[in-house]
Tab-separated table of C-alpha atoms in Angstrom:
chain	number	residue	atom	x	y	z
A	5	MET	CA	104.655	90.608	79.385
A	6	THR	CA	102.862	89.347	76.293
A	7	GLY	CA	104.191	86.281	74.573
A	8	CYS	CA	106.388	84.984	77.355
A	9	PHE	CA	104.686	81.610	77.507
A	10	ALA	CA	105.634	78.972	74.963
A	11	ASP	CA	102.628	77.071	76.252
A	12	ALA	CA	100.424	77.028	79.312
A	13	ALA	CA	98.110	74.533	80.953
A	14	VAL	CA	95.458	75.626	83.422
A	15	GLY	CA	93.609	73.296	85.748
A	16	ARG	CA	91.831	73.158	89.066
A	17	ASP	CA	95.115	72.807	90.933
A	18	GLY	CA	96.767	75.788	89.290
A	19	ALA	CA	98.667	76.474	86.097
A	20	ARG	CA	101.971	75.589	84.537
A	21	ALA	CA	103.731	77.298	81.636
A	22	ARG	CA	106.957	76.885	79.738
A	23	LEU	CA	108.698	80.217	79.274
A	24	SER	CA	109.719	81.294	75.799
A	25	ARG	CA	113.451	81.758	75.572
A	26	ALA	CA	113.085	84.188	72.657
A	27	ALA	CA	110.602	86.318	74.601
A	28	LEU	CA	112.868	86.392	77.645
A	29	GLU	CA	115.780	87.439	75.450
A	30	ARG	CA	113.755	90.395	74.212
A	31	LEU	CA	113.105	91.473	77.804
A	32	CYS	CA	116.868	91.510	78.398
A	33	ASP	CA	117.649	94.054	75.694
A	34	GLY	CA	120.038	96.427	77.482
A	35	HIS	CA	119.784	94.489	80.749
A	36	PHE	CA	122.684	93.929	80.679
A	37	PRO	CA	125.055	94.003	77.673
A	38	GLY	CA	127.043	90.785	77.692
A	39	ASP	CA	125.295	89.565	80.834
A	40	PRO	CA	121.599	89.143	80.043
A	41	ILE	CA	119.362	88.953	83.101
A	42	VAL	CA	115.598	89.310	82.908
A	43	PRO	CA	114.693	92.394	84.990
A	44	GLY	CA	113.081	91.305	88.224
A	45	ALA	CA	110.089	93.529	87.598
A	46	TYR	CA	109.482	91.753	84.305
A	47	VAL	CA	109.856	88.361	85.959
A	48	ALA	CA	107.200	89.489	88.418
A	49	GLY	CA	105.053	90.527	85.473
A	50	VAL	CA	105.354	87.109	83.872
A	51	MET	CA	104.522	85.432	87.188
A	52	ALA	CA	101.489	87.661	87.656
A	53	ASP	CA	100.314	86.838	84.137
A	54	LEU	CA	100.323	83.149	84.994
A	55	GLY	CA	98.675	83.801	88.335
A	56	GLY	CA	95.978	85.716	86.542
A	57	MET	CA	95.093	82.623	84.535
A	58	VAL	CA	93.789	80.949	87.691
A	59	ALA	CA	92.258	84.087	89.207
A	60	ASP	CA	88.906	83.977	87.453
A	61	GLY	CA	89.670	86.946	85.236
A	62	ARG	CA	90.293	89.304	88.146
A	63	ALA	CA	92.766	92.158	87.872
A	64	LEU	CA	96.088	92.191	89.703
A	65	SER	CA	95.906	94.516	92.678
A	66	GLN	CA	99.116	93.751	94.543
A	67	VAL	CA	102.396	91.919	94.350
A	68	GLU	CA	102.479	90.928	97.986
A	69	ARG	CA	106.018	89.692	97.683
A	70	CYS	CA	108.324	88.532	94.911
A	71	THR	CA	111.702	87.146	95.951
A	72	PHE	CA	114.575	86.403	93.614
A	73	LEU	CA	116.738	83.471	94.616
A	74	ALA	CA	118.942	83.482	91.517
A	75	PRO	CA	119.175	85.453	88.288
A	76	VAL	CA	116.610	84.562	85.651
A	77	ARG	CA	118.536	84.295	82.413
A	78	PRO	CA	116.993	83.389	79.065
A	79	ALA	CA	117.245	79.637	78.657
A	80	ASP	CA	115.331	76.658	77.428
A	81	GLY	CA	113.462	74.674	80.020
A	82	LEU	CA	112.339	77.438	82.370
A	83	VAL	CA	108.842	76.898	83.710
A	84	ALA	CA	106.450	78.847	85.880
A	85	ILE	CA	103.981	77.144	88.187
A	86	ALA	CA	101.007	78.804	89.814
A	87	SER	CA	99.210	77.287	92.758
A	88	ALA	CA	95.471	77.071	93.097
A	89	PRO	CA	94.114	80.431	94.251
A	90	GLU	CA	93.419	81.012	97.937
A	91	ARG	CA	90.477	83.142	98.906
A	92	ASP	CA	91.259	86.044	101.256
A	93	ALA	CA	88.165	88.082	102.029
A	94	GLU	CA	86.997	89.246	98.609
A	95	ASP	CA	90.356	88.689	96.925
A	96	LEU	CA	92.160	85.724	95.417
A	97	VAL	CA	95.840	85.166	96.220
A	98	VAL	CA	98.023	83.013	93.989
A	99	GLY	CA	101.532	81.724	94.661
A	100	VAL	CA	103.830	81.445	91.644
A	101	GLU	CA	107.337	80.053	91.221
A	102	VAL	CA	109.811	80.179	88.343
A	103	LEU	CA	111.870	77.020	88.109
A	104	ASP	CA	114.937	75.881	86.215
A	105	GLY	CA	114.601	72.157	86.597
A	106	GLU	CA	114.116	71.668	90.317
A	107	ARG	CA	115.879	74.912	91.189
A	108	CYS	CA	113.590	77.752	92.202
A	109	LEU	CA	114.749	81.066	90.732
A	110	ALA	CA	111.907	83.259	91.950
A	111	ARG	CA	108.764	82.925	94.018
A	112	GLY	CA	105.971	85.301	94.780
A	113	ARG	CA	102.432	85.868	95.960
A	114	PHE	CA	100.037	87.866	93.856
A	115	ARG	CA	96.716	89.316	94.936
A	116	PHE	CA	93.818	89.691	92.529
A	117	ALA	CA	90.773	91.800	93.349
B	28	MET	CA	124.268	118.115	94.618
B	29	THR	CA	124.306	118.047	90.830
B	30	PHE	CA	123.369	114.640	89.621
B	31	PRO	CA	125.044	113.110	86.575
B	32	ASP	CA	122.999	111.668	83.753
B	33	PRO	CA	121.479	108.459	85.181
B	34	ALA	CA	122.475	106.594	82.044
B	35	THR	CA	126.104	107.148	82.994
B	36	LEU	CA	125.544	105.659	86.459
B	37	LEU	CA	123.366	102.683	85.655
B	38	ARG	CA	124.580	99.385	84.339
B	39	HIS	CA	121.523	99.355	82.101
B	40	ARG	CA	121.718	100.388	78.464
B	41	PRO	CA	118.938	101.529	76.122
B	42	PRO	CA	116.206	100.477	75.751
B	43	ALA	CA	116.383	99.159	79.320
B	44	VAL	CA	117.119	102.603	80.781
B	45	LEU	CA	113.739	103.923	81.947
B	46	VAL	CA	114.872	107.031	83.845
B	47	ARG	CA	115.970	110.156	81.952
B	48	GLU	CA	117.094	112.647	84.560
B	49	VAL	CA	117.097	113.337	88.265
B	50	ILE	CA	114.600	116.070	89.145
B	51	ASP	CA	114.827	116.024	92.937
B	52	PHE	CA	117.308	114.721	95.477
B	53	THR	CA	117.194	115.275	99.225
B	54	GLY	CA	119.828	112.797	100.350
B	55	THR	CA	117.402	110.052	101.295
B	56	ARG	CA	114.866	110.591	98.535
B	57	LEU	CA	115.362	110.727	94.796
B	58	ALA	CA	112.921	111.478	91.996
B	59	CYS	CA	113.520	110.941	88.302
B	60	ALA	CA	111.683	111.860	85.126
B	61	SER	CA	110.920	108.933	82.887
B	62	MET	CA	112.596	108.166	79.614
B	63	GLY	CA	109.785	108.813	77.165
B	64	ASP	CA	106.023	108.714	77.506
B	65	GLY	CA	105.403	104.995	77.400
B	66	PRO	CA	102.954	103.431	76.977
B	67	TRP	CA	103.843	101.811	80.282
B	68	LYS	CA	102.694	98.506	81.673
B	69	TRP	CA	102.909	98.061	85.425
B	70	PRO	CA	106.093	95.931	85.321
B	71	GLN	CA	107.844	98.784	83.513
B	72	LEU	CA	106.650	101.227	86.162
B	73	LEU	CA	108.062	98.864	88.772
B	74	GLU	CA	111.362	98.599	86.904
B	75	GLY	CA	111.604	102.384	86.671
B	76	GLY	CA	111.100	102.611	90.401
B	77	ALA	CA	113.796	100.011	90.957
B	78	GLN	CA	116.245	101.909	88.766
B	79	THR	CA	115.554	105.047	90.783
B	80	ALA	CA	116.124	103.099	93.997
B	81	GLY	CA	119.394	101.811	92.580
B	82	LEU	CA	120.560	105.343	91.863
B	83	LEU	CA	119.565	106.412	95.374
B	84	ALA	CA	121.308	103.481	97.065
B	85	GLY	CA	124.423	104.349	95.115
B	86	THR	CA	124.536	107.802	96.701
B	87	GLN	CA	124.443	106.551	100.289
B	88	PRO	CA	127.516	106.262	102.499
B	89	ASP	CA	128.880	102.781	101.903
B	90	GLY	CA	126.115	102.416	99.338
B	91	LEU	CA	125.705	99.951	96.519
B	92	SER	CA	127.544	99.880	93.215
B	93	ASN	CA	125.780	99.796	89.866
B	94	GLN	CA	126.253	96.024	89.979
B	95	ALA	CA	123.560	95.774	92.666
B	96	VAL	CA	120.731	93.306	92.153
B	97	ILE	CA	117.098	93.054	93.199
B	98	ALA	CA	116.490	90.828	96.202
B	99	ASP	CA	112.746	91.263	96.392
B	100	TYR	CA	109.695	93.401	95.863
B	101	ARG	CA	107.076	93.734	98.582
B	102	ALA	CA	103.632	95.233	98.930
B	103	VAL	CA	103.591	96.523	95.379
B	104	ARG	CA	100.157	98.039	94.865
B	105	VAL	CA	99.199	98.329	91.236
B	106	HIS	CA	96.875	101.308	90.975
B	107	ALA	CA	96.976	101.380	87.183
B	108	ALA	CA	97.665	98.388	84.965
B	109	GLY	CA	99.026	100.747	82.354
B	110	HIS	CA	99.620	104.389	81.572
B	111	THR	CA	100.541	106.580	78.644
B	112	GLY	CA	102.458	109.779	79.274
B	113	PRO	CA	105.490	110.920	81.226
B	114	VAL	CA	106.035	109.418	84.661
B	115	VAL	CA	107.902	110.494	87.775
B	116	PHE	CA	109.694	107.686	89.553
B	117	ALA	CA	110.529	108.246	93.225
B	118	ALA	CA	112.543	106.248	95.730
B	119	GLU	CA	113.110	106.829	99.423
B	120	ILE	CA	115.358	104.953	101.809
B	121	ASP	CA	113.286	102.816	104.163
B	122	ARG	CA	115.916	100.850	106.003
B	123	ARG	CA	119.271	99.194	105.667
B	124	VAL	CA	119.955	95.692	106.960
B	125	MET	CA	123.605	94.772	106.664
B	126	HIS	CA	124.390	95.236	102.965
B	127	PHE	CA	120.754	95.182	101.866
B	128	TRP	CA	118.937	98.433	101.178
B	129	ARG	CA	115.156	98.640	101.239
B	130	CYS	CA	113.536	101.566	99.471
B	131	ARG	CA	109.962	102.702	99.105
B	132	ILE	CA	109.227	103.377	95.473
B	133	ALA	CA	106.412	105.030	93.569
B	134	ALA	CA	105.475	105.864	90.015
B	135	THR	CA	103.277	108.916	89.528
B	136	ALA	CA	101.691	110.523	86.493
B	137	THR	CA	102.481	114.185	85.920
B	138	ASP	CA	98.957	115.084	87.094
B	139	GLY	CA	99.864	113.588	90.467
B	140	ARG	CA	97.948	110.356	90.053
B	141	LEU	CA	99.659	107.464	91.831
B	142	LEU	CA	100.167	104.598	89.393
B	143	LEU	CA	102.154	102.139	91.477
B	144	GLU	CA	103.831	101.993	94.900
B	145	GLY	CA	105.731	99.437	96.908
B	146	THR	CA	109.137	98.538	98.261
B	147	VAL	CA	112.230	97.083	96.669
B	148	THR	CA	115.197	95.525	98.422
B	149	LEU	CA	118.532	95.918	96.708
B	150	ALA	CA	121.476	93.634	97.359
B	151	PRO	CA	125.164	93.769	96.514
B	152	PRO	CA	126.355	91.680	93.591
B	153	GLY	CA	127.079	88.076	94.406
B	154	SER	CA	124.262	87.845	96.907
B	155	ALA	CA	122.169	84.713	96.948
B	156	THR	CA	119.441	86.836	95.463
B	157	ALA	CA	119.597	88.464	92.080
B	158	ALA	CA	117.547	89.935	89.268
């Protein structure tokens, strides 16, 4: 999901990124005409990309769960926030949310091996 | 059962349509050939699986319309971050809870290599969940 972040900041406590409206619009091509909604799988991809920024360069092995609370439509002001990674055996697990203001649109947990 | 062209059943329009034709249907399991050879990134493989699940849920008694939305993905194991070549997307009914349909999905290369697997839950339009 290259190019979906307008900017991103990574720190010890996690990462935060503003989502690019133009990039989200491109993901909606054909999904759906007149009613653009970012495909959930692509939202998960964007969330995993951000999670990967705090996962020490590890590769995504599993989307443990990604739940959609409301449609993600291209808009200004959408942000994604990744928590600090949790260690689980040899893996790192990162929680990520997509927010529109204070409203959570999607949340998930991503495992990196 | 002869299956219509998926593009006529889905709400998606090109280039968002990732399934080309139904190649197997047992009633509770559906397999589709991919639209094109990629290259595919794992989110596209997941989306193709979801589209196949949507087609399958639409065939069930009291099933979902093409306005259905994604409620969640679970236990999606990414065996390949990417792939180039044709893909077979498969979906199988796992369970139904009220109006929600959970399907196991998989994306497989034509040599049989499993690229991605997991579950998707589909919901009727207007649900609190949507994607």
